[in-house]
Amino acid sequence: MNIKRFISGMVLFPIVAVIIILGNEYVVDIAVSFVAMMSLHEFYKAFRTSGKAKPIEWMGYFAAALICIIHIVPMYMVLRTIGILLPISMLVLFAYVIATNGKTTIQDIAITFFGIFYVVVFLLFIPVIREDLKEGKILIWFVFFSAWGTDIFAYLIGKNFGKHHFTEISPNKTIEGCIGGTLGGVIAVIIYGLVCNFVFHTQMNYILLVLVGVLLSLSGQLGDLAASAVKRYTEVKDFSNLIPGHGGMMDRIDSIIFIAPFAYFLLPMLIR
């Protein structure tokens, strides 16, 4: 399993790097939209196959597809567009309940809307960070490095030194692993901050880097636990077997989903 995880990581990293570094805003938007659709499919499938709910899946896919046009809309209109689309989505979902005479339940539309907000809206921050923040093409990597640093250190520390159980939601999580994950996230952020200062000639404050690293790492770990809570509720081990050694797309990006919106508000502090 470790070999599978390593090989999958070595395959996926160049793909992510090429898209983020070389792609224009439309390429990145389309890539994130594609990831959102795949993740929503796995998320909705977990509820559908477990019998917990019957999501209105096309609504989620339509919302994910709209990420493709996020930079066609003028920037000043983006928040307004999102603001109006969310209540429209809710209106359509309740119309479904009425049109089906209650065969589509409140729980069905609640899970549908939850998936849209949890996956689509949170992932939307990735292209917004890259394109719309000052030095966004540099800052976006803090999202990925903090997630990867946290995951790697949490796994290594937890596996080798973990003794104190953390939560029943994720039985394999240990307090030592969580502390190690936070340390790993901070180290990754500081190392990349050093690269930014010496290579890209930014002037990032190292105390702020530590603070941002801690907050992003904790956000990512909460995202991991949130996905575990969903899997525990729907009684699935992994969202799918799409990525060998990692599970599904949702299993791979569960921490990034939570990191991205917090990064949008925290990362501007690093650029003077």
PDB file of C-alpha atoms in Angstrom:
ATOM      1  CA  MET A   1       0.000   0.000   0.000  1.00  0.00           C
ATOM      2  CA  ASN A   2       2.840   2.401   0.777  1.00  0.00           C
ATOM      3  CA  ILE A   3       4.418   1.670  -2.612  1.00  0.00           C
ATOM      4  CA  LYS A   4       1.078   2.322  -4.313  1.00  0.00           C
ATOM      5  CA  ARG A   5       0.700   5.626  -2.481  1.00  0.00           C
ATOM      6  CA  PHE A   6       4.218   6.661  -3.439  1.00  0.00           C
ATOM      7  CA  ILE A   7       3.825   5.757  -7.107  1.00  0.00           C
ATOM      8  CA  SER A   8       0.423   7.462  -7.317  1.00  0.00           C
ATOM      9  CA  GLY A   9       1.911  10.575  -5.728  1.00  0.00           C
ATOM     10  CA  MET A  10       4.804  10.595  -8.179  1.00  0.00           C
ATOM     11  CA  VAL A  11       2.343  10.384 -11.067  1.00  0.00           C
ATOM     12  CA  LEU A  12      -0.109  12.973  -9.763  1.00  0.00           C
ATOM     13  CA  PHE A  13       2.383  15.643  -8.677  1.00  0.00           C
ATOM     14  CA  PRO A  14       3.742  16.412 -12.184  1.00  0.00           C
ATOM     15  CA  ILE A  15       0.176  16.643 -13.507  1.00  0.00           C
ATOM     16  CA  VAL A  16      -0.803  19.122 -10.796  1.00  0.00           C
ATOM     17  CA  ALA A  17       2.445  21.058 -11.273  1.00  0.00           C
ATOM     18  CA  VAL A  18       2.033  21.390 -15.048  1.00  0.00           C
ATOM     19  CA  ILE A  19      -1.560  22.609 -14.712  1.00  0.00           C
ATOM     20  CA  ILE A  20      -0.821  25.093 -11.920  1.00  0.00           C
ATOM     21  CA  ILE A  21       2.456  26.422 -13.358  1.00  0.00           C
ATOM     22  CA  LEU A  22       1.813  26.388 -17.097  1.00  0.00           C
ATOM     23  CA  GLY A  23      -1.966  26.535 -17.399  1.00  0.00           C
ATOM     24  CA  ASN A  24      -3.800  29.801 -17.907  1.00  0.00           C
ATOM     25  CA  GLU A  25      -6.807  30.698 -15.806  1.00  0.00           C
ATOM     26  CA  TYR A  26      -9.221  28.820 -18.067  1.00  0.00           C
ATOM     27  CA  VAL A  27      -7.168  25.606 -17.966  1.00  0.00           C
ATOM     28  CA  VAL A  28      -7.019  25.779 -14.165  1.00  0.00           C
ATOM     29  CA  ASP A  29     -10.756  26.520 -13.963  1.00  0.00           C
ATOM     30  CA  ILE A  30     -11.577  23.516 -16.154  1.00  0.00           C
ATOM     31  CA  ALA A  31      -9.227  21.247 -14.173  1.00  0.00           C
ATOM     32  CA  VAL A  32     -10.756  22.286 -10.831  1.00  0.00           C
ATOM     33  CA  SER A  33     -14.240  21.894 -12.301  1.00  0.00           C
ATOM     34  CA  PHE A  34     -13.360  18.356 -13.398  1.00  0.00           C
ATOM     35  CA  VAL A  35     -12.007  17.508  -9.940  1.00  0.00           C
ATOM     36  CA  ALA A  36     -15.159  18.946  -8.342  1.00  0.00           C
ATOM     37  CA  MET A  37     -17.390  16.804 -10.572  1.00  0.00           C
ATOM     38  CA  MET A  38     -15.449  13.621  -9.787  1.00  0.00           C
ATOM     39  CA  SER A  39     -15.467  14.413  -6.073  1.00  0.00           C
ATOM     40  CA  LEU A  40     -19.197  15.158  -6.060  1.00  0.00           C
ATOM     41  CA  HIS A  41     -19.877  11.905  -7.891  1.00  0.00           C
ATOM     42  CA  GLU A  42     -18.063   9.971  -5.163  1.00  0.00           C
ATOM     43  CA  PHE A  43     -19.715  12.005  -2.401  1.00  0.00           C
ATOM     44  CA  TYR A  44     -23.234  11.509  -3.741  1.00  0.00           C
ATOM     45  CA  LYS A  45     -22.594   7.844  -4.551  1.00  0.00           C
ATOM     46  CA  ALA A  46     -21.652   7.165  -0.913  1.00  0.00           C
ATOM     47  CA  PHE A  47     -25.069   8.436   0.231  1.00  0.00           C
ATOM     48  CA  ARG A  48     -26.967   6.796  -2.612  1.00  0.00           C
ATOM     49  CA  THR A  49     -25.465   3.301  -2.303  1.00  0.00           C
ATOM     50  CA  SER A  50     -25.770   3.332   1.490  1.00  0.00           C
ATOM     51  CA  GLY A  51     -29.436   4.286   1.238  1.00  0.00           C
ATOM     52  CA  LYS A  52     -28.916   7.343   3.428  1.00  0.00           C
ATOM     53  CA  ALA A  53     -30.175   9.759   0.762  1.00  0.00           C
ATOM     54  CA  LYS A  54     -30.927  10.125  -2.941  1.00  0.00           C
ATOM     55  CA  PRO A  55     -29.167  13.347  -3.975  1.00  0.00           C
ATOM     56  CA  ILE A  56     -30.281  15.336  -7.015  1.00  0.00           C
ATOM     57  CA  GLU A  57     -26.934  14.725  -8.655  1.00  0.00           C
ATOM     58  CA  TRP A  58     -27.367  16.797 -11.812  1.00  0.00           C
ATOM     59  CA  MET A  59     -27.687  19.910  -9.657  1.00  0.00           C
ATOM     60  CA  GLY A  60     -24.303  19.251  -8.125  1.00  0.00           C
ATOM     61  CA  TYR A  61     -22.671  18.547 -11.479  1.00  0.00           C
ATOM     62  CA  PHE A  62     -24.151  21.719 -12.942  1.00  0.00           C
ATOM     63  CA  ALA A  63     -22.754  23.737 -10.025  1.00  0.00           C
ATOM     64  CA  ALA A  64     -19.326  22.115 -10.492  1.00  0.00           C
ATOM     65  CA  ALA A  65     -19.415  22.890 -14.228  1.00  0.00           C
ATOM     66  CA  LEU A  66     -19.904  26.585 -13.451  1.00  0.00           C
ATOM     67  CA  ILE A  67     -16.342  26.704 -12.097  1.00  0.00           C
ATOM     68  CA  CYS A  68     -15.280  26.543 -15.761  1.00  0.00           C
ATOM     69  CA  ILE A  69     -16.650  30.036 -16.353  1.00  0.00           C
ATOM     70  CA  ILE A  70     -15.549  31.685 -13.112  1.00  0.00           C
ATOM     71  CA  HIS A  71     -13.030  33.881 -14.921  1.00  0.00           C
ATOM     72  CA  ILE A  72     -15.351  34.688 -17.794  1.00  0.00           C
ATOM     73  CA  VAL A  73     -17.487  36.562 -15.275  1.00  0.00           C
ATOM     74  CA  PRO A  74     -15.909  39.936 -14.273  1.00  0.00           C
ATOM     75  CA  MET A  75     -14.190  39.632 -10.891  1.00  0.00           C
ATOM     76  CA  TYR A  76     -16.420  42.185  -9.201  1.00  0.00           C
ATOM     77  CA  MET A  77     -19.416  40.038 -10.174  1.00  0.00           C
ATOM     78  CA  VAL A  78     -18.078  36.697  -8.922  1.00  0.00           C
ATOM     79  CA  LEU A  79     -19.270  36.987  -5.317  1.00  0.00           C
ATOM     80  CA  ARG A  80     -22.610  38.368  -6.480  1.00  0.00           C
ATOM     81  CA  THR A  81     -22.964  35.462  -8.918  1.00  0.00           C
ATOM     82  CA  ILE A  82     -22.207  32.897  -6.220  1.00  0.00           C
ATOM     83  CA  GLY A  83     -24.532  34.745  -3.853  1.00  0.00           C
ATOM     84  CA  ILE A  84     -27.482  34.486  -6.232  1.00  0.00           C
ATOM     85  CA  LEU A  85     -26.757  30.931  -7.425  1.00  0.00           C
ATOM     86  CA  LEU A  86     -26.904  29.443  -3.926  1.00  0.00           C
ATOM     87  CA  PRO A  87     -30.490  30.585  -3.175  1.00  0.00           C
ATOM     88  CA  ILE A  88     -31.511  29.675  -6.749  1.00  0.00           C
ATOM     89  CA  SER A  89     -30.135  26.171  -6.125  1.00  0.00           C
ATOM     90  CA  MET A  90     -32.130  25.907  -2.927  1.00  0.00           C
ATOM     91  CA  LEU A  91     -35.250  27.145  -4.707  1.00  0.00           C
ATOM     92  CA  VAL A  92     -34.879  24.516  -7.447  1.00  0.00           C
ATOM     93  CA  LEU A  93     -34.271  21.765  -4.902  1.00  0.00           C
ATOM     94  CA  PHE A  94     -37.403  22.611  -2.933  1.00  0.00           C
ATOM     95  CA  ALA A  95     -39.309  22.741  -6.229  1.00  0.00           C
ATOM     96  CA  TYR A  96     -38.153  19.145  -6.733  1.00  0.00           C
ATOM     97  CA  VAL A  97     -39.685  18.144  -3.404  1.00  0.00           C
ATOM     98  CA  ILE A  98     -42.990  19.727  -4.418  1.00  0.00           C
ATOM     99  CA  ALA A  99     -42.946  18.368  -7.978  1.00  0.00           C
ATOM    100  CA  THR A 100     -42.325  14.781  -6.792  1.00  0.00           C
ATOM    101  CA  ASN A 101     -45.015  15.009  -4.093  1.00  0.00           C
ATOM    102  CA  GLY A 102     -42.486  14.324  -1.382  1.00  0.00           C
ATOM    103  CA  LYS A 103     -40.749  11.357  -3.075  1.00  0.00           C
ATOM    104  CA  THR A 104     -37.682  13.556  -3.088  1.00  0.00           C
ATOM    105  CA  THR A 105     -37.209  14.212   0.610  1.00  0.00           C
ATOM    106  CA  ILE A 106     -35.808  17.104   2.598  1.00  0.00           C
ATOM    107  CA  GLN A 107     -32.832  14.886   3.442  1.00  0.00           C
ATOM    108  CA  ASP A 108     -32.215  14.290  -0.281  1.00  0.00           C
ATOM    109  CA  ILE A 109     -32.034  17.998  -1.071  1.00  0.00           C
ATOM    110  CA  ALA A 110     -30.083  18.731   2.117  1.00  0.00           C
ATOM    111  CA  ILE A 111     -27.338  16.303   1.060  1.00  0.00           C
ATOM    112  CA  THR A 112     -27.444  17.712  -2.477  1.00  0.00           C
ATOM    113  CA  PHE A 113     -26.955  21.268  -1.236  1.00  0.00           C
ATOM    114  CA  PHE A 114     -24.377  20.171   1.322  1.00  0.00           C
ATOM    115  CA  GLY A 115     -22.329  18.583  -1.472  1.00  0.00           C
ATOM    116  CA  ILE A 116     -22.494  21.762  -3.555  1.00  0.00           C
ATOM    117  CA  PHE A 117     -21.347  23.955  -0.679  1.00  0.00           C
ATOM    118  CA  TYR A 118     -18.813  21.518   0.782  1.00  0.00           C
ATOM    119  CA  VAL A 119     -17.134  20.488  -2.484  1.00  0.00           C
ATOM    120  CA  VAL A 120     -17.881  23.067  -5.180  1.00  0.00           C
ATOM    121  CA  VAL A 121     -17.818  26.331  -3.220  1.00  0.00           C
ATOM    122  CA  PHE A 122     -14.750  25.343  -1.187  1.00  0.00           C
ATOM    123  CA  LEU A 123     -12.802  24.149  -4.259  1.00  0.00           C
ATOM    124  CA  LEU A 124     -13.754  27.367  -6.034  1.00  0.00           C
ATOM    125  CA  PHE A 125     -11.212  29.162  -3.845  1.00  0.00           C
ATOM    126  CA  ILE A 126      -8.307  27.400  -5.595  1.00  0.00           C
ATOM    127  CA  PRO A 127      -8.638  29.189  -8.964  1.00  0.00           C
ATOM    128  CA  VAL A 128      -9.641  32.388  -7.150  1.00  0.00           C
ATOM    129  CA  ILE A 129      -6.455  32.307  -5.035  1.00  0.00           C
ATOM    130  CA  ARG A 130      -4.286  31.639  -8.093  1.00  0.00           C
ATOM    131  CA  GLU A 131      -5.761  34.302 -10.334  1.00  0.00           C
ATOM    132  CA  ASP A 132      -7.213  36.993  -8.114  1.00  0.00           C
ATOM    133  CA  LEU A 133      -4.854  37.368  -5.161  1.00  0.00           C
ATOM    134  CA  LYS A 134      -1.694  39.438  -5.456  1.00  0.00           C
ATOM    135  CA  GLU A 135       1.126  36.973  -6.281  1.00  0.00           C
ATOM    136  CA  GLY A 136      -1.541  34.264  -6.461  1.00  0.00           C
ATOM    137  CA  LYS A 137       0.519  31.992  -8.715  1.00  0.00           C
ATOM    138  CA  ILE A 138       3.107  31.829  -5.934  1.00  0.00           C
ATOM    139  CA  LEU A 139       0.700  31.723  -2.999  1.00  0.00           C
ATOM    140  CA  ILE A 140      -1.437  28.866  -4.362  1.00  0.00           C
ATOM    141  CA  TRP A 141       1.345  26.392  -3.602  1.00  0.00           C
ATOM    142  CA  PHE A 142       0.948  27.027   0.125  1.00  0.00           C
ATOM    143  CA  VAL A 143      -2.410  25.237  -0.148  1.00  0.00           C
ATOM    144  CA  PHE A 144      -0.856  22.092  -1.584  1.00  0.00           C
ATOM    145  CA  PHE A 145       2.388  22.052   0.399  1.00  0.00           C
ATOM    146  CA  SER A 146       0.620  22.556   3.728  1.00  0.00           C
ATOM    147  CA  ALA A 147      -1.767  19.695   2.889  1.00  0.00           C
ATOM    148  CA  TRP A 148       0.964  17.350   1.699  1.00  0.00           C
ATOM    149  CA  GLY A 149       3.331  18.192   4.555  1.00  0.00           C
ATOM    150  CA  THR A 150       0.550  17.567   7.053  1.00  0.00           C
ATOM    151  CA  ASP A 151      -0.487  14.265   5.458  1.00  0.00           C
ATOM    152  CA  ILE A 152       3.052  12.892   5.208  1.00  0.00           C
ATOM    153  CA  PHE A 153       4.128  13.790   8.749  1.00  0.00           C
ATOM    154  CA  ALA A 154       0.802  12.716  10.285  1.00  0.00           C
ATOM    155  CA  TYR A 155       1.156   9.330   8.615  1.00  0.00           C
ATOM    156  CA  LEU A 156       4.823   8.813   9.532  1.00  0.00           C
ATOM    157  CA  ILE A 157       4.558  10.058  13.125  1.00  0.00           C
ATOM    158  CA  GLY A 158       1.252   8.331  13.734  1.00  0.00           C
ATOM    159  CA  LYS A 159       2.452   5.023  12.302  1.00  0.00           C
ATOM    160  CA  ASN A 160       5.738   4.964  14.209  1.00  0.00           C
ATOM    161  CA  PHE A 161       4.954   6.794  17.441  1.00  0.00           C
ATOM    162  CA  GLY A 162       1.159   6.979  17.713  1.00  0.00           C
ATOM    163  CA  LYS A 163      -0.129   5.525  20.990  1.00  0.00           C
ATOM    164  CA  HIS A 164      -2.973   7.778  22.124  1.00  0.00           C
ATOM    165  CA  HIS A 165      -6.240   7.380  20.213  1.00  0.00           C
ATOM    166  CA  PHE A 166      -7.757  10.644  19.021  1.00  0.00           C
ATOM    167  CA  THR A 167     -11.377  10.074  17.884  1.00  0.00           C
ATOM    168  CA  GLU A 168     -13.808   7.279  17.047  1.00  0.00           C
ATOM    169  CA  ILE A 169     -14.672   9.055  13.798  1.00  0.00           C
ATOM    170  CA  SER A 170     -11.283   7.962  12.441  1.00  0.00           C
ATOM    171  CA  PRO A 171      -9.954   5.027  14.526  1.00  0.00           C
ATOM    172  CA  ASN A 172      -6.448   5.183  13.028  1.00  0.00           C
ATOM    173  CA  LYS A 173      -5.898   8.812  14.031  1.00  0.00           C
ATOM    174  CA  THR A 174      -3.686   9.432  17.058  1.00  0.00           C
ATOM    175  CA  ILE A 175      -2.836  12.542  19.041  1.00  0.00           C
ATOM    176  CA  GLU A 176       0.831  12.045  18.154  1.00  0.00           C
ATOM    177  CA  GLY A 177      -0.082  11.861  14.471  1.00  0.00           C
ATOM    178  CA  CYS A 178      -2.090  15.097  14.686  1.00  0.00           C
ATOM    179  CA  ILE A 179       0.783  16.902  16.397  1.00  0.00           C
ATOM    180  CA  GLY A 180       3.217  15.501  13.840  1.00  0.00           C
ATOM    181  CA  GLY A 181       0.912  16.554  11.016  1.00  0.00           C
ATOM    182  CA  THR A 182       0.795  20.111  12.329  1.00  0.00           C
ATOM    183  CA  LEU A 183       4.576  20.165  12.611  1.00  0.00           C
ATOM    184  CA  GLY A 184       4.876  18.829   9.061  1.00  0.00           C
ATOM    185  CA  GLY A 185       2.486  21.442   7.704  1.00  0.00           C
ATOM    186  CA  VAL A 186       4.451  24.233   9.375  1.00  0.00           C
ATOM    187  CA  ILE A 187       7.787  22.884   8.110  1.00  0.00           C
ATOM    188  CA  ALA A 188       6.435  22.658   4.551  1.00  0.00           C
ATOM    189  CA  VAL A 189       5.103  26.213   4.722  1.00  0.00           C
ATOM    190  CA  ILE A 190       8.369  27.605   6.138  1.00  0.00           C
ATOM    191  CA  ILE A 191      10.482  25.810   3.513  1.00  0.00           C
ATOM    192  CA  TYR A 192       8.313  27.121   0.703  1.00  0.00           C
ATOM    193  CA  GLY A 193       8.363  30.567   2.314  1.00  0.00           C
ATOM    194  CA  LEU A 194      12.168  30.468   2.239  1.00  0.00           C
ATOM    195  CA  VAL A 195      12.030  29.561  -1.449  1.00  0.00           C
ATOM    196  CA  CYS A 196       9.655  32.467  -2.095  1.00  0.00           C
ATOM    197  CA  ASN A 197      11.926  34.929  -0.275  1.00  0.00           C
ATOM    198  CA  PHE A 198      15.164  33.841  -1.921  1.00  0.00           C
ATOM    199  CA  VAL A 199      13.922  32.859  -5.394  1.00  0.00           C
ATOM    200  CA  PHE A 200      10.888  35.083  -5.973  1.00  0.00           C
ATOM    201  CA  HIS A 201      12.232  37.930  -3.791  1.00  0.00           C
ATOM    202  CA  THR A 202       9.161  38.198  -1.608  1.00  0.00           C
ATOM    203  CA  GLN A 203       9.513  39.485   1.955  1.00  0.00           C
ATOM    204  CA  MET A 204       7.484  36.987   3.939  1.00  0.00           C
ATOM    205  CA  ASN A 205       7.635  37.268   7.720  1.00  0.00           C
ATOM    206  CA  TYR A 206       8.642  33.947   9.293  1.00  0.00           C
ATOM    207  CA  ILE A 207       6.481  34.420  12.368  1.00  0.00           C
ATOM    208  CA  LEU A 208       3.478  34.885  10.090  1.00  0.00           C
ATOM    209  CA  LEU A 209       4.561  31.825   8.115  1.00  0.00           C
ATOM    210  CA  VAL A 210       4.467  29.732  11.291  1.00  0.00           C
ATOM    211  CA  LEU A 211       1.029  31.103  12.223  1.00  0.00           C
ATOM    212  CA  VAL A 212      -0.363  30.499   8.729  1.00  0.00           C
ATOM    213  CA  GLY A 213       1.221  27.044   8.656  1.00  0.00           C
ATOM    214  CA  VAL A 214      -0.444  26.042  11.934  1.00  0.00           C
ATOM    215  CA  LEU A 215      -3.870  27.329  10.876  1.00  0.00           C
ATOM    216  CA  LEU A 216      -3.742  25.734   7.423  1.00  0.00           C
ATOM    217  CA  SER A 217      -2.529  22.424   8.825  1.00  0.00           C
ATOM    218  CA  LEU A 218      -5.273  22.325  11.459  1.00  0.00           C
ATOM    219  CA  SER A 219      -7.850  23.228   8.794  1.00  0.00           C
ATOM    220  CA  GLY A 220      -6.585  20.379   6.621  1.00  0.00           C
ATOM    221  CA  GLN A 221      -6.745  17.888   9.482  1.00  0.00           C
ATOM    222  CA  LEU A 222     -10.287  18.979  10.228  1.00  0.00           C
ATOM    223  CA  GLY A 223     -11.084  18.465   6.542  1.00  0.00           C
ATOM    224  CA  ASP A 224      -9.680  14.949   6.749  1.00  0.00           C
ATOM    225  CA  LEU A 225     -11.818  14.218   9.803  1.00  0.00           C
ATOM    226  CA  ALA A 226     -14.879  15.740   8.102  1.00  0.00           C
ATOM    227  CA  ALA A 227     -14.468  13.317   5.193  1.00  0.00           C
ATOM    228  CA  SER A 228     -13.998  10.467   7.688  1.00  0.00           C
ATOM    229  CA  ALA A 229     -17.256  11.472   9.392  1.00  0.00           C
ATOM    230  CA  VAL A 230     -19.069  11.290   6.042  1.00  0.00           C
ATOM    231  CA  LYS A 231     -17.546   7.887   5.273  1.00  0.00           C
ATOM    232  CA  ARG A 232     -18.408   6.591   8.729  1.00  0.00           C
ATOM    233  CA  TYR A 233     -22.010   7.783   8.366  1.00  0.00           C
ATOM    234  CA  THR A 234     -22.375   6.221   4.905  1.00  0.00           C
ATOM    235  CA  GLU A 235     -20.417   3.112   5.949  1.00  0.00           C
ATOM    236  CA  VAL A 236     -17.788   3.230   3.203  1.00  0.00           C
ATOM    237  CA  LYS A 237     -14.054   2.686   3.703  1.00  0.00           C
ATOM    238  CA  ASP A 238     -12.973   4.872   0.777  1.00  0.00           C
ATOM    239  CA  PHE A 239     -15.022   7.069  -1.530  1.00  0.00           C
ATOM    240  CA  SER A 240     -13.743   4.970  -4.479  1.00  0.00           C
ATOM    241  CA  ASN A 241     -10.645   3.111  -5.687  1.00  0.00           C
ATOM    242  CA  LEU A 242      -9.813   5.665  -8.363  1.00  0.00           C
ATOM    243  CA  ILE A 243      -6.275   6.429  -7.105  1.00  0.00           C
ATOM    244  CA  PRO A 244      -4.276   3.347  -6.016  1.00  0.00           C
ATOM    245  CA  GLY A 245      -3.156   3.637  -2.407  1.00  0.00           C
ATOM    246  CA  HIS A 246      -5.215   6.776  -1.811  1.00  0.00           C
ATOM    247  CA  GLY A 247      -8.828   5.784  -2.511  1.00  0.00           C
ATOM    248  CA  GLY A 248     -11.016   8.214  -4.390  1.00  0.00           C
ATOM    249  CA  MET A 249     -10.649  11.795  -5.484  1.00  0.00           C
ATOM    250  CA  MET A 250     -12.443  12.917  -2.325  1.00  0.00           C
ATOM    251  CA  ASP A 251      -9.997  10.896  -0.225  1.00  0.00           C
ATOM    252  CA  ARG A 252      -7.112  12.689  -1.928  1.00  0.00           C
ATOM    253  CA  ILE A 253      -8.418  16.264  -1.663  1.00  0.00           C
ATOM    254  CA  ASP A 254     -10.382  16.142   1.611  1.00  0.00           C
ATOM    255  CA  SER A 255      -7.828  18.315   3.416  1.00  0.00           C
ATOM    256  CA  ILE A 256      -7.305  20.677   0.460  1.00  0.00           C
ATOM    257  CA  ILE A 257     -11.060  21.348   0.370  1.00  0.00           C
ATOM    258  CA  PHE A 258     -10.904  22.830   3.876  1.00  0.00           C
ATOM    259  CA  ILE A 259      -7.539  24.541   3.487  1.00  0.00           C
ATOM    260  CA  ALA A 260      -8.451  26.511   0.331  1.00  0.00           C
ATOM    261  CA  PRO A 261     -11.073  28.921   1.773  1.00  0.00           C
ATOM    262  CA  PHE A 262      -8.984  29.672   4.865  1.00  0.00           C
ATOM    263  CA  ALA A 263      -5.901  30.151   2.681  1.00  0.00           C
ATOM    264  CA  TYR A 264      -7.762  32.755   0.645  1.00  0.00           C
ATOM    265  CA  PHE A 265      -8.126  34.956   3.728  1.00  0.00           C
ATOM    266  CA  LEU A 266      -4.787  34.133   5.398  1.00  0.00           C
ATOM    267  CA  LEU A 267      -2.274  34.150   2.539  1.00  0.00           C
ATOM    268  CA  PRO A 268      -2.565  37.884   1.669  1.00  0.00           C
ATOM    269  CA  MET A 269      -0.962  38.595   5.067  1.00  0.00           C
ATOM    270  CA  LEU A 270       2.281  37.093   3.751  1.00  0.00           C
ATOM    271  CA  ILE A 271       2.662  39.517   0.838  1.00  0.00           C
ATOM    272  CA  ARG A 272       3.745  43.066   1.645  1.00  0.00           C
TER     273      ARG A 272
END
